Amino acid sequence: MGTLCRHLKKGTFQRRSSRIKPTRWLLLASSRTPTRANVSNFAVEFDSLWDVIHIDEKWFNAEKDQRKVYLVPGESPQRRSWKSKRFITKVMFLAPAARPRYDVSRGAVFDGKVGMWPFVSLVPAQRRSRNRPAGTLVTALVNVNATIYREFIVNKVVPAIKASFPSANKRVVLQHDNATPHGSITDAVLASVSKDGWTFVMRQQPPNSPDLNVLDLGFFASIQSLQYKSMSRTVDDVIRSTLAAFEHLSYESLENVFLTFQAVLRLVLEHDGDNHFKLPHLKKASLRRAGLLMSNVSCPVSLLVG
């Protein structure tokens, strides 16, 4: 073991982490355009995705199972205790996200954060406790089924889009995964909310492809990292801290994820539809400071033709 540690310090080999990815193959080859022209030196930019809104759900926990702390010699870590890991409070949220941009009609920046809603309801407490009498309204989790999901999309997501989305784009493409409750969003449902000049269409993302949704790709993780900085015990605490983290994140964080999303699309093309690749690092922060950040990621034309 000592020999391995010495070689690790010398740099003979490196420590790397890997994550389990779903088995996924996208049939991209059939969609490529055959050509005989020499296009190796040409590149095109990805679409800006101004009309696309990604929708997804995520569980947000009150606490991590494990935390790293830094202590001075002789100091003991603070005691953290729960009855069991299964009893750590968690709440599922629904969030739609669009690409940030400047809204000319409003004269302000549209931050892309359409909204975020917990799947909860207020119900009377069945039993009394030392904190409240029986019958007091308490926040309880809601089981997300097709009816609940359709209700949230129609009554929360769509009105929020109409209220905040730049009016220059009134045709909106909603993208979500293939979870069973999502099948409740049919063409008839979308037609019922396509009023006042708005048109809503639904696009299913490829199965087992979380990297093709900006929320799963990084935005949810950014919210979670901020939410963990607040102490949470109850359902109301988790809701409060998660929504505060959502509001605190700048639009630049979401813009960064959209650029990474375009880079992931390029990697999917480079790997013939497979997902065996490392997430790209585009040095977006340094490019932004230098005023050189690209508007869209470019893609070689050779990846788009046969």
mmCIF file with all atom_site columns, C-alpha atoms in Angstrom, residues 50-221:
data_model
loop_
_atom_site.group_PDB
_atom_site.id
_atom_site.type_symbol
_atom_site.label_atom_id
_atom_site.label_alt_id
_atom_site.label_comp_id
_atom_site.label_asym_id
_atom_site.label_entity_id
_atom_site.label_seq_id
_atom_site.pdbx_PDB_ins_code
_atom_site.Cartn_x
_atom_site.Cartn_y
_atom_site.Cartn_z
_atom_site.occupancy
_atom_site.B_iso_or_equiv
_atom_site.pdbx_formal_charge
_atom_site.auth_seq_id
_atom_site.auth_comp_id
_atom_site.auth_asym_id
_atom_site.auth_atom_id
_atom_site.pdbx_PDB_model_num
ATOM 1   C CA . TRP A 1 50  ? -34.850 30.670 -27.280 1.00 0.00 ? 50  TRP A CA 1
ATOM 2   C CA . ASP A 1 51  ? -38.209 28.892 -27.567 1.00 0.00 ? 51  ASP A CA 1
ATOM 3   C CA . VAL A 1 52  ? -37.340 25.755 -25.551 1.00 0.00 ? 52  VAL A CA 1
ATOM 4   C CA . ILE A 1 53  ? -38.224 25.216 -21.887 1.00 0.00 ? 53  ILE A CA 1
ATOM 5   C CA . HIS A 1 54  ? -36.857 22.187 -20.044 1.00 0.00 ? 54  HIS A CA 1
ATOM 6   C CA . ILE A 1 55  ? -39.083 20.736 -17.307 1.00 0.00 ? 55  ILE A CA 1
ATOM 7   C CA . ASP A 1 56  ? -38.068 18.227 -14.663 1.00 0.00 ? 56  ASP A CA 1
ATOM 8   C CA . GLU A 1 57  ? -38.666 17.090 -11.079 1.00 0.00 ? 57  GLU A CA 1
ATOM 9   C CA . LYS A 1 58  ? -36.186 16.449 -8.295  1.00 0.00 ? 58  LYS A CA 1
ATOM 10  C CA . TRP A 1 59  ? -36.170 15.376 -4.656  1.00 0.00 ? 59  TRP A CA 1
ATOM 11  C CA . PHE A 1 60  ? -34.451 17.892 -2.375  1.00 0.00 ? 60  PHE A CA 1
ATOM 12  C CA . ASN A 1 61  ? -33.275 16.492 0.960   1.00 0.00 ? 61  ASN A CA 1
ATOM 13  C CA . ALA A 1 62  ? -33.001 18.330 4.259   1.00 0.00 ? 62  ALA A CA 1
ATOM 14  C CA . GLU A 1 63  ? -29.520 16.971 4.926   1.00 0.00 ? 63  GLU A CA 1
ATOM 15  C CA . LYS A 1 64  ? -26.661 15.033 3.364   1.00 0.00 ? 64  LYS A CA 1
ATOM 16  C CA . ASP A 1 65  ? -25.864 11.544 4.554   1.00 0.00 ? 65  ASP A CA 1
ATOM 17  C CA . GLN A 1 66  ? -22.156 12.452 4.700   1.00 0.00 ? 66  GLN A CA 1
ATOM 18  C CA . ARG A 1 67  ? -20.460 15.822 5.038   1.00 0.00 ? 67  ARG A CA 1
ATOM 19  C CA . LYS A 1 68  ? -16.816 16.850 4.912   1.00 0.00 ? 68  LYS A CA 1
ATOM 20  C CA . VAL A 1 69  ? -15.702 19.243 7.651   1.00 0.00 ? 69  VAL A CA 1
ATOM 21  C CA . TYR A 1 70  ? -12.380 20.916 8.408   1.00 0.00 ? 70  TYR A CA 1
ATOM 22  C CA . LEU A 1 71  ? -11.264 20.909 12.046  1.00 0.00 ? 71  LEU A CA 1
ATOM 23  C CA . VAL A 1 72  ? -8.277  22.107 14.018  1.00 0.00 ? 72  VAL A CA 1
ATOM 24  C CA . PRO A 1 73  ? -6.276  19.476 15.938  1.00 0.00 ? 73  PRO A CA 1
ATOM 25  C CA . GLY A 1 74  ? -8.250  18.242 18.924  1.00 0.00 ? 74  GLY A CA 1
ATOM 26  C CA . GLU A 1 75  ? -11.596 19.546 17.659  1.00 0.00 ? 75  GLU A CA 1
ATOM 27  C CA . SER A 1 76  ? -14.481 17.095 17.309  1.00 0.00 ? 76  SER A CA 1
ATOM 28  C CA . PRO A 1 77  ? -17.067 17.270 14.517  1.00 0.00 ? 77  PRO A CA 1
ATOM 29  C CA . GLN A 1 78  ? -20.532 18.428 15.441  1.00 0.00 ? 78  GLN A CA 1
ATOM 30  C CA . ARG A 1 79  ? -22.973 15.605 16.119  1.00 0.00 ? 79  ARG A CA 1
ATOM 31  C CA . ARG A 1 80  ? -25.615 15.084 13.445  1.00 0.00 ? 80  ARG A CA 1
ATOM 32  C CA . SER A 1 81  ? -28.384 12.589 14.074  1.00 0.00 ? 81  SER A CA 1
ATOM 33  C CA . TRP A 1 82  ? -31.522 11.294 12.416  1.00 0.00 ? 82  TRP A CA 1
ATOM 34  C CA . LYS A 1 83  ? -33.629 8.297  13.353  1.00 0.00 ? 83  LYS A CA 1
ATOM 35  C CA . SER A 1 84  ? -32.552 6.697  10.077  1.00 0.00 ? 84  SER A CA 1
ATOM 36  C CA . LYS A 1 85  ? -31.429 7.782  6.626   1.00 0.00 ? 85  LYS A CA 1
ATOM 37  C CA . ARG A 1 86  ? -34.912 6.866  5.439   1.00 0.00 ? 86  ARG A CA 1
ATOM 38  C CA . PHE A 1 87  ? -36.366 9.483  7.788   1.00 0.00 ? 87  PHE A CA 1
ATOM 39  C CA . ILE A 1 88  ? -34.393 12.432 6.380   1.00 0.00 ? 88  ILE A CA 1
ATOM 40  C CA . THR A 1 89  ? -37.002 14.951 5.258   1.00 0.00 ? 89  THR A CA 1
ATOM 41  C CA . LYS A 1 90  ? -37.262 15.410 1.502   1.00 0.00 ? 90  LYS A CA 1
ATOM 42  C CA . VAL A 1 91  ? -39.567 17.259 -0.865  1.00 0.00 ? 91  VAL A CA 1
ATOM 43  C CA . MET A 1 92  ? -40.073 16.868 -4.611  1.00 0.00 ? 92  MET A CA 1
ATOM 44  C CA . PHE A 1 93  ? -40.075 20.047 -6.707  1.00 0.00 ? 93  PHE A CA 1
ATOM 45  C CA . LEU A 1 94  ? -41.099 20.794 -10.277 1.00 0.00 ? 94  LEU A CA 1
ATOM 46  C CA . ALA A 1 95  ? -39.134 23.421 -12.191 1.00 0.00 ? 95  ALA A CA 1
ATOM 47  C CA . PRO A 1 96  ? -39.142 24.728 -15.776 1.00 0.00 ? 96  PRO A CA 1
ATOM 48  C CA . ALA A 1 97  ? -36.054 26.526 -17.081 1.00 0.00 ? 97  ALA A CA 1
ATOM 49  C CA . ALA A 1 98  ? -35.439 28.526 -20.249 1.00 0.00 ? 98  ALA A CA 1
ATOM 50  C CA . ARG A 1 99  ? -32.328 30.136 -21.637 1.00 0.00 ? 99  ARG A CA 1
ATOM 51  C CA . PRO A 1 100 ? -31.670 33.616 -20.175 1.00 0.00 ? 100 PRO A CA 1
ATOM 52  C CA . ARG A 1 101 ? -31.667 36.595 -22.533 1.00 0.00 ? 101 ARG A CA 1
ATOM 53  C CA . TYR A 1 102 ? -32.393 40.292 -22.705 1.00 0.00 ? 102 TYR A CA 1
ATOM 54  C CA . ASP A 1 103 ? -36.113 40.990 -23.091 1.00 0.00 ? 103 ASP A CA 1
ATOM 55  C CA . VAL A 1 104 ? -36.393 44.019 -25.358 1.00 0.00 ? 104 VAL A CA 1
ATOM 56  C CA . SER A 1 105 ? -40.113 44.517 -24.716 1.00 0.00 ? 105 SER A CA 1
ATOM 57  C CA . ARG A 1 106 ? -39.600 44.765 -20.942 1.00 0.00 ? 106 ARG A CA 1
ATOM 58  C CA . GLY A 1 107 ? -36.193 46.399 -21.060 1.00 0.00 ? 107 GLY A CA 1
ATOM 59  C CA . ALA A 1 108 ? -34.792 43.891 -18.578 1.00 0.00 ? 108 ALA A CA 1
ATOM 60  C CA . VAL A 1 109 ? -32.985 40.563 -18.459 1.00 0.00 ? 109 VAL A CA 1
ATOM 61  C CA . PHE A 1 110 ? -35.172 37.464 -18.512 1.00 0.00 ? 110 PHE A CA 1
ATOM 62  C CA . ASP A 1 111 ? -33.332 35.180 -16.079 1.00 0.00 ? 111 ASP A CA 1
ATOM 63  C CA . GLY A 1 112 ? -34.788 31.936 -17.460 1.00 0.00 ? 112 GLY A CA 1
ATOM 64  C CA . LYS A 1 113 ? -36.055 30.830 -14.041 1.00 0.00 ? 113 LYS A CA 1
ATOM 65  C CA . VAL A 1 114 ? -39.731 30.420 -14.852 1.00 0.00 ? 114 VAL A CA 1
ATOM 66  C CA . GLY A 1 115 ? -40.601 29.072 -11.406 1.00 0.00 ? 115 GLY A CA 1
ATOM 67  C CA . MET A 1 116 ? -40.262 26.254 -8.903  1.00 0.00 ? 116 MET A CA 1
ATOM 68  C CA . TRP A 1 117 ? -43.085 24.512 -7.041  1.00 0.00 ? 117 TRP A CA 1
ATOM 69  C CA . PRO A 1 118 ? -43.117 21.787 -4.360  1.00 0.00 ? 118 PRO A CA 1
ATOM 70  C CA . PHE A 1 119 ? -45.509 18.867 -4.657  1.00 0.00 ? 119 PHE A CA 1
ATOM 71  C CA . VAL A 1 120 ? -47.217 19.479 -1.307  1.00 0.00 ? 120 VAL A CA 1
ATOM 72  C CA . SER A 1 121 ? -50.644 20.297 0.097   1.00 0.00 ? 121 SER A CA 1
ATOM 73  C CA . LEU A 1 122 ? -52.049 21.602 3.380   1.00 0.00 ? 122 LEU A CA 1
ATOM 74  C CA . VAL A 1 123 ? -53.954 18.934 5.318   1.00 0.00 ? 123 VAL A CA 1
ATOM 75  C CA . PRO A 1 124 ? -55.338 18.876 8.894   1.00 0.00 ? 124 PRO A CA 1
ATOM 76  C CA . ALA A 1 125 ? -53.085 17.098 11.377  1.00 0.00 ? 125 ALA A CA 1
ATOM 77  C CA . GLN A 1 126 ? -54.714 13.850 12.448  1.00 0.00 ? 126 GLN A CA 1
ATOM 78  C CA . ARG A 1 127 ? -53.014 13.735 15.846  1.00 0.00 ? 127 ARG A CA 1
ATOM 79  C CA . ARG A 1 128 ? -51.917 16.328 18.338  1.00 0.00 ? 128 ARG A CA 1
ATOM 80  C CA . SER A 1 129 ? -48.297 16.807 19.286  1.00 0.00 ? 129 SER A CA 1
ATOM 81  C CA . ARG A 1 130 ? -46.341 18.983 21.671  1.00 0.00 ? 130 ARG A CA 1
ATOM 82  C CA . ASN A 1 131 ? -45.948 21.535 18.872  1.00 0.00 ? 131 ASN A CA 1
ATOM 83  C CA . ARG A 1 132 ? -49.564 21.805 17.656  1.00 0.00 ? 132 ARG A CA 1
ATOM 84  C CA . PRO A 1 133 ? -53.088 20.554 18.392  1.00 0.00 ? 133 PRO A CA 1
ATOM 85  C CA . ALA A 1 134 ? -54.936 18.089 16.197  1.00 0.00 ? 134 ALA A CA 1
ATOM 86  C CA . GLY A 1 135 ? -56.638 19.674 13.208  1.00 0.00 ? 135 GLY A CA 1
ATOM 87  C CA . THR A 1 136 ? -53.889 22.234 12.585  1.00 0.00 ? 136 THR A CA 1
ATOM 88  C CA . LEU A 1 137 ? -53.071 22.588 8.899   1.00 0.00 ? 137 LEU A CA 1
ATOM 89  C CA . VAL A 1 138 ? -49.675 21.025 8.165   1.00 0.00 ? 138 VAL A CA 1
ATOM 90  C CA . THR A 1 139 ? -47.679 20.681 4.953   1.00 0.00 ? 139 THR A CA 1
ATOM 91  C CA . ALA A 1 140 ? -47.788 17.145 3.570   1.00 0.00 ? 140 ALA A CA 1
ATOM 92  C CA . LEU A 1 141 ? -46.176 15.557 0.517   1.00 0.00 ? 141 LEU A CA 1
ATOM 93  C CA . VAL A 1 142 ? -48.312 14.741 -2.499  1.00 0.00 ? 142 VAL A CA 1
ATOM 94  C CA . ASN A 1 143 ? -47.928 11.581 -4.547  1.00 0.00 ? 143 ASN A CA 1
ATOM 95  C CA . VAL A 1 144 ? -47.159 12.705 -8.096  1.00 0.00 ? 144 VAL A CA 1
ATOM 96  C CA . ASN A 1 145 ? -49.417 10.932 -10.558 1.00 0.00 ? 145 ASN A CA 1
ATOM 97  C CA . ALA A 1 146 ? -50.732 11.842 -13.984 1.00 0.00 ? 146 ALA A CA 1
ATOM 98  C CA . THR A 1 147 ? -53.539 14.011 -12.594 1.00 0.00 ? 147 THR A CA 1
ATOM 99  C CA . ILE A 1 148 ? -51.260 15.994 -10.268 1.00 0.00 ? 148 ILE A CA 1
ATOM 100 C CA . TYR A 1 149 ? -48.622 16.506 -12.961 1.00 0.00 ? 149 TYR A CA 1
ATOM 101 C CA . ARG A 1 150 ? -51.182 17.731 -15.488 1.00 0.00 ? 150 ARG A CA 1
ATOM 102 C CA . GLU A 1 151 ? -52.646 20.096 -12.874 1.00 0.00 ? 151 GLU A CA 1
ATOM 103 C CA . PHE A 1 152 ? -49.218 21.602 -12.145 1.00 0.00 ? 152 PHE A CA 1
ATOM 104 C CA . ILE A 1 153 ? -48.416 22.070 -15.829 1.00 0.00 ? 153 ILE A CA 1
ATOM 105 C CA . VAL A 1 154 ? -51.771 23.662 -16.679 1.00 0.00 ? 154 VAL A CA 1
ATOM 106 C CA . ASN A 1 155 ? -52.301 25.764 -13.538 1.00 0.00 ? 155 ASN A CA 1
ATOM 107 C CA . LYS A 1 156 ? -48.742 26.691 -12.540 1.00 0.00 ? 156 LYS A CA 1
ATOM 108 C CA . VAL A 1 157 ? -46.174 26.205 -15.302 1.00 0.00 ? 157 VAL A CA 1
ATOM 109 C CA . VAL A 1 158 ? -48.126 27.574 -18.261 1.00 0.00 ? 158 VAL A CA 1
ATOM 110 C CA . PRO A 1 159 ? -49.377 30.747 -16.462 1.00 0.00 ? 159 PRO A CA 1
ATOM 111 C CA . ALA A 1 160 ? -45.839 31.413 -15.207 1.00 0.00 ? 160 ALA A CA 1
ATOM 112 C CA . ILE A 1 161 ? -44.493 31.081 -18.751 1.00 0.00 ? 161 ILE A CA 1
ATOM 113 C CA . LYS A 1 162 ? -47.073 33.513 -20.112 1.00 0.00 ? 162 LYS A CA 1
ATOM 114 C CA . ALA A 1 163 ? -46.290 35.998 -17.330 1.00 0.00 ? 163 ALA A CA 1
ATOM 115 C CA . SER A 1 164 ? -42.491 35.956 -17.581 1.00 0.00 ? 164 SER A CA 1
ATOM 116 C CA . PHE A 1 165 ? -41.464 34.610 -20.995 1.00 0.00 ? 165 PHE A CA 1
ATOM 117 C CA . PRO A 1 166 ? -40.343 37.225 -23.566 1.00 0.00 ? 166 PRO A CA 1
ATOM 118 C CA . SER A 1 167 ? -43.326 38.059 -25.763 1.00 0.00 ? 167 SER A CA 1
ATOM 119 C CA . ALA A 1 168 ? -41.184 37.792 -28.896 1.00 0.00 ? 168 ALA A CA 1
ATOM 120 C CA . ASN A 1 169 ? -41.356 33.998 -28.514 1.00 0.00 ? 169 ASN A CA 1
ATOM 121 C CA . LYS A 1 170 ? -44.976 32.927 -28.189 1.00 0.00 ? 170 LYS A CA 1
ATOM 122 C CA . ARG A 1 171 ? -44.384 29.480 -29.617 1.00 0.00 ? 171 ARG A CA 1
ATOM 123 C CA . VAL A 1 172 ? -42.970 27.463 -26.726 1.00 0.00 ? 172 VAL A CA 1
ATOM 124 C CA . VAL A 1 173 ? -41.485 23.968 -26.923 1.00 0.00 ? 173 VAL A CA 1
ATOM 125 C CA . LEU A 1 174 ? -41.786 22.120 -23.613 1.00 0.00 ? 174 LEU A CA 1
ATOM 126 C CA . GLN A 1 175 ? -39.283 19.302 -23.093 1.00 0.00 ? 175 GLN A CA 1
ATOM 127 C CA . HIS A 1 176 ? -39.537 16.628 -20.411 1.00 0.00 ? 176 HIS A CA 1
ATOM 128 C CA . ASP A 1 177 ? -38.529 13.003 -19.987 1.00 0.00 ? 177 ASP A CA 1
ATOM 129 C CA . ASN A 1 178 ? -40.640 9.892  -20.449 1.00 0.00 ? 178 ASN A CA 1
ATOM 130 C CA . ALA A 1 179 ? -41.771 9.356  -16.851 1.00 0.00 ? 179 ALA A CA 1
ATOM 131 C CA . THR A 1 180 ? -45.206 7.751  -16.629 1.00 0.00 ? 180 THR A CA 1
ATOM 132 C CA . PRO A 1 181 ? -47.083 10.818 -15.257 1.00 0.00 ? 181 PRO A CA 1
ATOM 133 C CA . HIS A 1 182 ? -45.757 12.916 -18.138 1.00 0.00 ? 182 HIS A CA 1
ATOM 134 C CA . GLY A 1 183 ? -47.958 11.006 -20.551 1.00 0.00 ? 183 GLY A CA 1
ATOM 135 C CA . SER A 1 184 ? -50.912 13.027 -19.256 1.00 0.00 ? 184 SER A CA 1
ATOM 136 C CA . ILE A 1 185 ? -49.741 16.070 -21.253 1.00 0.00 ? 185 ILE A CA 1
ATOM 137 C CA . THR A 1 186 ? -51.503 15.285 -24.505 1.00 0.00 ? 186 THR A CA 1
ATOM 138 C CA . ASP A 1 187 ? -52.085 17.387 -27.608 1.00 0.00 ? 187 ASP A CA 1
ATOM 139 C CA . ALA A 1 188 ? -55.581 18.159 -26.329 1.00 0.00 ? 188 ALA A CA 1
ATOM 140 C CA . VAL A 1 189 ? -54.193 19.527 -23.056 1.00 0.00 ? 189 VAL A CA 1
ATOM 141 C CA . LEU A 1 190 ? -51.691 21.712 -24.899 1.00 0.00 ? 190 LEU A CA 1
ATOM 142 C CA . ALA A 1 191 ? -54.399 22.938 -27.278 1.00 0.00 ? 191 ALA A CA 1
ATOM 143 C CA . SER A 1 192 ? -56.523 24.019 -24.306 1.00 0.00 ? 192 SER A CA 1
ATOM 144 C CA . VAL A 1 193 ? -53.762 26.331 -23.016 1.00 0.00 ? 193 VAL A CA 1
ATOM 145 C CA . SER A 1 194 ? -52.659 27.611 -26.436 1.00 0.00 ? 194 SER A CA 1
ATOM 146 C CA . LYS A 1 195 ? -54.638 30.847 -26.269 1.00 0.00 ? 195 LYS A CA 1
ATOM 147 C CA . ASP A 1 196 ? -54.039 34.587 -26.656 1.00 0.00 ? 196 ASP A CA 1
ATOM 148 C CA . GLY A 1 197 ? -51.521 34.009 -29.432 1.00 0.00 ? 197 GLY A CA 1
ATOM 149 C CA . TRP A 1 198 ? -49.511 31.417 -27.477 1.00 0.00 ? 198 TRP A CA 1
ATOM 150 C CA . THR A 1 199 ? -48.709 27.993 -28.913 1.00 0.00 ? 199 THR A CA 1
ATOM 151 C CA . PHE A 1 200 ? -47.392 25.169 -26.735 1.00 0.00 ? 200 PHE A CA 1
ATOM 152 C CA . VAL A 1 201 ? -45.944 21.950 -28.124 1.00 0.00 ? 201 VAL A CA 1
ATOM 153 C CA . MET A 1 202 ? -44.342 19.056 -26.278 1.00 0.00 ? 202 MET A CA 1
ATOM 154 C CA . ARG A 1 203 ? -41.060 17.340 -27.117 1.00 0.00 ? 203 ARG A CA 1
ATOM 155 C CA . GLN A 1 204 ? -39.917 14.153 -25.411 1.00 0.00 ? 204 GLN A CA 1
ATOM 156 C CA . GLN A 1 205 ? -36.218 13.957 -24.668 1.00 0.00 ? 205 GLN A CA 1
ATOM 157 C CA . PRO A 1 206 ? -34.428 10.689 -25.533 1.00 0.00 ? 206 PRO A CA 1
ATOM 158 C CA . PRO A 1 207 ? -34.955 7.940  -22.925 1.00 0.00 ? 207 PRO A CA 1
ATOM 159 C CA . ASN A 1 208 ? -32.344 7.493  -20.182 1.00 0.00 ? 208 ASN A CA 1
ATOM 160 C CA . SER A 1 209 ? -30.680 10.781 -21.138 1.00 0.00 ? 209 SER A CA 1
ATOM 161 C CA . PRO A 1 210 ? -30.499 13.060 -18.068 1.00 0.00 ? 210 PRO A CA 1
ATOM 162 C CA . ASP A 1 211 ? -27.564 14.974 -19.583 1.00 0.00 ? 211 ASP A CA 1
ATOM 163 C CA . LEU A 1 212 ? -29.920 16.247 -22.293 1.00 0.00 ? 212 LEU A CA 1
ATOM 164 C CA . ASN A 1 213 ? -31.937 18.285 -19.798 1.00 0.00 ? 213 ASN A CA 1
ATOM 165 C CA . VAL A 1 214 ? -30.323 21.417 -18.352 1.00 0.00 ? 214 VAL A CA 1
ATOM 166 C CA . LEU A 1 215 ? -31.955 20.850 -14.965 1.00 0.00 ? 215 LEU A CA 1
ATOM 167 C CA . ASP A 1 216 ? -30.472 17.381 -14.532 1.00 0.00 ? 216 ASP A CA 1
ATOM 168 C CA . LEU A 1 217 ? -27.249 18.461 -16.206 1.00 0.00 ? 217 LEU A CA 1
ATOM 169 C CA . GLY A 1 218 ? -26.321 21.023 -13.581 1.00 0.00 ? 218 GLY A CA 1
ATOM 170 C CA . PHE A 1 219 ? -28.934 23.539 -12.510 1.00 0.00 ? 219 PHE A CA 1
ATOM 171 C CA . PHE A 1 220 ? -30.581 21.298 -9.912  1.00 0.00 ? 220 PHE A CA 1
ATOM 172 C CA . ALA A 1 221 ? -27.136 20.497 -8.484  1.00 0.00 ? 221 ALA A CA 1
#
